[in-house]
Short mmCIF file of C-alpha atoms in Angstrom, two decimals:
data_model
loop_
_atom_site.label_atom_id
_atom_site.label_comp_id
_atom_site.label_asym_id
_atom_site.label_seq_id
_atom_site.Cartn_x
_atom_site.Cartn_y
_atom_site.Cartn_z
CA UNK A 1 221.68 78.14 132.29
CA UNK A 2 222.75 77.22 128.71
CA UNK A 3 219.96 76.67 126.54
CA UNK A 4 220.52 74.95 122.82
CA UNK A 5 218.34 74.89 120.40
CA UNK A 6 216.39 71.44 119.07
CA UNK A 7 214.63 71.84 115.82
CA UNK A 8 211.09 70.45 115.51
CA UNK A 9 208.86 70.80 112.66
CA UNK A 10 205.73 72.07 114.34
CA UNK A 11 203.26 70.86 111.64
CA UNK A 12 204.78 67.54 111.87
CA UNK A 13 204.02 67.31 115.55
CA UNK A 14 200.83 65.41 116.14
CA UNK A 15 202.34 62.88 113.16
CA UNK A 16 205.79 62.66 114.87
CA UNK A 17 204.22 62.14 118.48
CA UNK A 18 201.52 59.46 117.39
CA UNK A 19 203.87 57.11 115.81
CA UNK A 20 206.87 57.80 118.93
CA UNK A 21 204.43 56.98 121.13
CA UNK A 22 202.60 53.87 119.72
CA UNK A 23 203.80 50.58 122.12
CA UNK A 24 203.66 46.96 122.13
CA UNK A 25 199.50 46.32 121.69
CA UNK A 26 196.97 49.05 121.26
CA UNK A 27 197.99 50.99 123.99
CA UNK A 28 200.16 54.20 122.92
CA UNK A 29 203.07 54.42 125.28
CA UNK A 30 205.39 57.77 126.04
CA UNK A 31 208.95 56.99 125.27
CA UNK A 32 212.27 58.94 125.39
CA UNK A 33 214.05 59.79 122.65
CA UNK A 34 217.67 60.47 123.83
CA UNK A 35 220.50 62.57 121.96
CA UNK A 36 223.65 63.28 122.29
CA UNK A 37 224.82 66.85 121.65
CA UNK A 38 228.39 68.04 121.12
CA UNK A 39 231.00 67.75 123.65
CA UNK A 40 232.46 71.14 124.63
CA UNK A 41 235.09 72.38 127.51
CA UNK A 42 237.59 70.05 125.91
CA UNK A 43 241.28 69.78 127.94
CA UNK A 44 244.34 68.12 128.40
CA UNK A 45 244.87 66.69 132.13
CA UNK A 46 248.46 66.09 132.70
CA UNK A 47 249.14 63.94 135.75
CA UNK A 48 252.03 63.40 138.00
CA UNK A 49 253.49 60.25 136.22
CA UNK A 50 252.77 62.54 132.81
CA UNK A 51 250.46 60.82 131.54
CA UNK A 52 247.88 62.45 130.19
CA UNK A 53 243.40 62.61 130.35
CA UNK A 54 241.51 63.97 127.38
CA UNK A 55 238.58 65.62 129.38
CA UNK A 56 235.28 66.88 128.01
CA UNK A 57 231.40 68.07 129.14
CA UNK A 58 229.13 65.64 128.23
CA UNK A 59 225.14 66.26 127.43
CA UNK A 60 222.53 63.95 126.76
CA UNK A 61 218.98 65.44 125.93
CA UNK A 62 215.69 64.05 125.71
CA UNK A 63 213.22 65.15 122.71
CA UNK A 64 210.89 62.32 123.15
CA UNK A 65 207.30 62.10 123.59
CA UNK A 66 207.85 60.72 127.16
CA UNK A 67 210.72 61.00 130.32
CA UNK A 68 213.82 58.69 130.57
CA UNK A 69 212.31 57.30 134.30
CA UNK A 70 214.25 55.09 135.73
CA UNK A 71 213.93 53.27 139.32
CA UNK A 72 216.19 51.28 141.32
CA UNK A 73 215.46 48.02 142.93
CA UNK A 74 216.53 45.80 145.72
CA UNK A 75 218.21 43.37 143.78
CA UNK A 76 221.28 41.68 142.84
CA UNK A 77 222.24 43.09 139.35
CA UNK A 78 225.92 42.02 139.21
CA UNK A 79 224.76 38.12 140.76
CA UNK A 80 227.37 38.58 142.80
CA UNK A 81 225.27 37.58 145.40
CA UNK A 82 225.11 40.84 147.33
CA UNK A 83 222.51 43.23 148.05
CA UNK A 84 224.74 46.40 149.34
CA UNK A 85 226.85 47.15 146.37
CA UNK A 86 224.29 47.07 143.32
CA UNK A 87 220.15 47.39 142.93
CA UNK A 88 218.99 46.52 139.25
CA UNK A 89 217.71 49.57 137.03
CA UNK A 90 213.74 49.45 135.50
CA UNK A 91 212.32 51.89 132.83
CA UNK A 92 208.78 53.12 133.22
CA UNK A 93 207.22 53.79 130.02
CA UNK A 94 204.14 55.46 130.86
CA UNK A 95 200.45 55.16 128.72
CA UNK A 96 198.56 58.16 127.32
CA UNK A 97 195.40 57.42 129.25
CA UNK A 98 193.39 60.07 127.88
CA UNK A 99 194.43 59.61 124.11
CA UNK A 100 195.35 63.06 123.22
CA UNK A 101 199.24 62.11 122.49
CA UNK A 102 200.77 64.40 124.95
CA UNK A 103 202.74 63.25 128.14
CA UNK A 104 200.79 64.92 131.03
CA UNK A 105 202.16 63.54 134.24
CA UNK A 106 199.10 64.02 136.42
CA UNK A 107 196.91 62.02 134.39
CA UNK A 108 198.93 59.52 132.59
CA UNK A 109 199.99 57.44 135.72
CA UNK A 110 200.01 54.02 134.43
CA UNK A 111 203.36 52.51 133.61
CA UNK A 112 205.01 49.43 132.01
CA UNK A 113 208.36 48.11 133.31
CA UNK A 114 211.49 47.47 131.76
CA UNK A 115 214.44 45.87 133.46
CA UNK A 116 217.31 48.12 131.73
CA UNK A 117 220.66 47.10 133.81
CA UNK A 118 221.96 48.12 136.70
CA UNK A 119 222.83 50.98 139.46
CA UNK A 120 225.99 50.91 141.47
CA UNK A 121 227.83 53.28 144.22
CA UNK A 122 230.01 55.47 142.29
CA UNK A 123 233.17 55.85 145.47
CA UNK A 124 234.54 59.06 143.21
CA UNK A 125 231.34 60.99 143.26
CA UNK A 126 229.92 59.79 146.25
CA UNK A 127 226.33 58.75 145.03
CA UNK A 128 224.47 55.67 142.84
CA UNK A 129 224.86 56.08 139.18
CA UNK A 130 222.75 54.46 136.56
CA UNK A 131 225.92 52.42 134.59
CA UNK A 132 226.80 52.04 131.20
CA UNK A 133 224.96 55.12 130.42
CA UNK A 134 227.61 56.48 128.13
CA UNK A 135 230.91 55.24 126.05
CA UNK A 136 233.70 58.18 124.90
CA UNK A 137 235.80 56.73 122.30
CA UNK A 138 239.08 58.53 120.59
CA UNK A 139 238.85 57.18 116.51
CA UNK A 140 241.91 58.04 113.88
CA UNK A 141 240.04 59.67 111.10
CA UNK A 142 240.24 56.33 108.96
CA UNK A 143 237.56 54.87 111.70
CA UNK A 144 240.56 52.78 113.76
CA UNK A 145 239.82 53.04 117.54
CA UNK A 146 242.54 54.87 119.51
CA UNK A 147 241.24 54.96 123.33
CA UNK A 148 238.00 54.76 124.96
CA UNK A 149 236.37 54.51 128.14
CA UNK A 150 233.38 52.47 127.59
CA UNK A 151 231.53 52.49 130.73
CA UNK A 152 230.42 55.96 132.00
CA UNK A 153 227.95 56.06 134.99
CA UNK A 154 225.48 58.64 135.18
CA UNK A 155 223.21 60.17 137.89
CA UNK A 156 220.29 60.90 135.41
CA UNK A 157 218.97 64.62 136.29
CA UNK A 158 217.27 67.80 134.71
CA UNK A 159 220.01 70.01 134.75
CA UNK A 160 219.30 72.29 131.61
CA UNK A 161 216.47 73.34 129.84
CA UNK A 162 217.24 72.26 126.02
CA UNK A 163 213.70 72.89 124.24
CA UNK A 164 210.91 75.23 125.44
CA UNK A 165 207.58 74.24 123.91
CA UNK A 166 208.01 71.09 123.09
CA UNK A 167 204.66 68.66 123.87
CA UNK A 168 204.46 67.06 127.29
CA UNK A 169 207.99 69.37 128.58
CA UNK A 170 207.57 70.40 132.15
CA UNK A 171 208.58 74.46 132.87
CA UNK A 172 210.91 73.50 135.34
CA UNK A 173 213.04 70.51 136.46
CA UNK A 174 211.09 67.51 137.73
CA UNK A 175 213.98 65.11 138.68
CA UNK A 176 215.78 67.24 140.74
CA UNK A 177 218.87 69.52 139.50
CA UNK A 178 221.12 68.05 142.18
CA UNK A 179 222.89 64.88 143.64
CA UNK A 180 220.95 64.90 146.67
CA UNK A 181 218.14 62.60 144.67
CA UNK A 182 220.85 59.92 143.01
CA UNK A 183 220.45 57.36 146.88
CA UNK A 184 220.10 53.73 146.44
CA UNK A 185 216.07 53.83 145.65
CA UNK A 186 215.59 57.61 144.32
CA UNK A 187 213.84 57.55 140.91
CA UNK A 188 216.50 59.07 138.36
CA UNK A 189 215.17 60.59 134.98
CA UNK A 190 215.35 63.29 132.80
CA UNK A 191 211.94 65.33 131.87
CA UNK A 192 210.90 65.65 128.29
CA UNK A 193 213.20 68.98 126.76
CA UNK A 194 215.73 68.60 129.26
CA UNK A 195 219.06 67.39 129.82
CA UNK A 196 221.62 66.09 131.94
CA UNK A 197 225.16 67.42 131.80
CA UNK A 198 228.64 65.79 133.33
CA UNK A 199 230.98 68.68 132.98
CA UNK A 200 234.56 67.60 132.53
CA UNK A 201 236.30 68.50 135.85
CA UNK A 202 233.90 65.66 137.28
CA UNK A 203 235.68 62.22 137.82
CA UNK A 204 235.01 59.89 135.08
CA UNK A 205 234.28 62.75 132.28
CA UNK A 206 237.85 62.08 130.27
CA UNK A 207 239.71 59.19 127.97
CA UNK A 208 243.19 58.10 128.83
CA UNK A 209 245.65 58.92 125.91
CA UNK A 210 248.66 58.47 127.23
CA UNK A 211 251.40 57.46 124.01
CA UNK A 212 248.94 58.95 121.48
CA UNK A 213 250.60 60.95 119.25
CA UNK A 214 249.85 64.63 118.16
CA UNK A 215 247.32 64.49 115.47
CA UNK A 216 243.68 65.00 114.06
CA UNK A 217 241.01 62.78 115.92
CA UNK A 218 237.20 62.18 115.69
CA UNK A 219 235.63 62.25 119.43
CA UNK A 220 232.67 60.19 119.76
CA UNK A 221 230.26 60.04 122.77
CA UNK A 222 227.44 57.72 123.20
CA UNK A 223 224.38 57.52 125.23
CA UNK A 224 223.07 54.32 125.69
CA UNK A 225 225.76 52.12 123.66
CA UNK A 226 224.21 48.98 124.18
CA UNK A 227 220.60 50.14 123.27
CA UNK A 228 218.84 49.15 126.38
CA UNK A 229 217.12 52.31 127.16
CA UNK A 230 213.49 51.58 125.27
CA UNK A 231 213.29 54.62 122.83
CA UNK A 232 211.80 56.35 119.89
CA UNK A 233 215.30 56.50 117.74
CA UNK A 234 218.44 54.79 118.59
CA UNK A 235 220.29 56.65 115.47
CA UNK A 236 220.99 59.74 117.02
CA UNK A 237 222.56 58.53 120.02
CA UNK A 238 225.89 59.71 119.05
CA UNK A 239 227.76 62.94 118.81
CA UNK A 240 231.04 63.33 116.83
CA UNK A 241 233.69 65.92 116.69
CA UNK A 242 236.97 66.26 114.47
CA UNK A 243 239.72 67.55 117.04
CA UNK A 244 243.35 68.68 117.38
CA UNK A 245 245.49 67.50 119.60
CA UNK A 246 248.94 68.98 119.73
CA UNK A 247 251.44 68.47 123.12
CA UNK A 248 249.20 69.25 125.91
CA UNK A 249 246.12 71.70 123.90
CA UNK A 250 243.31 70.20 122.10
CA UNK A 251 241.72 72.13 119.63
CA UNK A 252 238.34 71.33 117.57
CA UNK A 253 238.51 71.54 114.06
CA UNK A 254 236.08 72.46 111.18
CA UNK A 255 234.43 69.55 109.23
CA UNK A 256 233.04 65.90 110.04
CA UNK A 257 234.15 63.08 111.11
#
């Protein structure tokens, strides 16, 4: 299992969790914090026709005071006016009923609901993905936007352990660690200090670049682009990463971007 490390000031704990907990009202509500880290196992994909696939392993972490939860319903999401091919995606934001500002999931039960978007069938993977959960985007280093694929479906899972000790972070994976939980109405989520990782062989995980030229690019991925996840911080939802790309090698390269 990889493990990365997320630094957290402990004395600023109790401060940091009281405030990214506080709700709507008096009531102090849990919610996710989700982050991006850096994309790694970068390739080039050449297809048959030649054209080419920037893939990469994507991982999106949660440092919150609370889980990313998110449930499925019965309904049409797309108002296409059918039931089989979508269900419409809710957010539980759960209330510290005992007031000691740390998520403990046997006590604080209570939840508000958030309607969030939507869950589809993904055909390539074979199970329901929460969508628009991430955006990849391929930037010239003056900021001009190259390629992207801006709607990346995610089955949202503890797969790795991120940060041990954090407040309210269960010891071991709560929302499963495999795809056998991601059917139409399974509860998807990922635990406080865990994460959720695409690697890149998995459909979906690349950008298109056919025609674009050898060169120095920023890579950005996203988590929640359109900012309808209810979280503590929407500002580090993004990961970026200067890279090389020359004939059919990518390379990362030192500095910002």
């Amino acid at each position: 299992m990889r493990r990365f490390l997320i630094v957290v000031l402990a004395a600023a704990l109790p401060a940091t969790l009281g405030t990214a907990a506080l709700g709507a009202g008096s009531s102090v509500r849990f919610r996710p914090n989700l982050q991006t880290l850096t994309p790694t196992d970068l390739s080039i994909e050449v297809l048959p026709n030649g054209h080419k696939k920037l893939r990469l392993t994507n991982e999106v972490s949660n440092v919150g005071a609370g889980p990313i939860e998110l449930k499925p319903r019965k309904k049409d999401c797309d108002h296409d006016g059918k039931l089989q091919n979508d269900r419409t995606a809710f957010q539980r934001v759960y209330e510290d009923a005992n007031a000691n500002g740390v998520f403990d999931r046997g006590t604080d039960v209570t939840f508000h609901r958030h309607k969030v978007g939507c869950f589809e069938f993904d055909k390539a993977h074979g199970h329901w993905h929460f969508q628009d959960y991430a955006r990849y985007e391929l930037f010239e280093l003056d900021g001009t936007l190259v390629r992207q694929h801006a709607k990346v479906g995610f089955c949202l899972l503890d797969t790795d352990q991120v940060a041990i000790g954090l407040p309210g972070e269960p010891a071991s994976a709560y929302y499963g660690t495999d795809v056998s939980v991601c059917g139409d109405l399974d509860v998807q989520g990922v635990s406080v200090g865990w994460a959720d990782i695409y690697q890149a062989p998995l459909p979906g995980q690349s950008i298109g670049i056919a025609g674009v030229p050898d060169g120095n690019y920023c890579l950005v991925s996203t988590v929640d682009p359109e900012n309808l996840v209810h979280e503590t911080d929407e500002g580090d939802n993004e990961a970026r990463l200067q890279i090389q790309i020359t004939g059919d090698a990518v390379t990362t390269v030192p500095g910002s971007c």
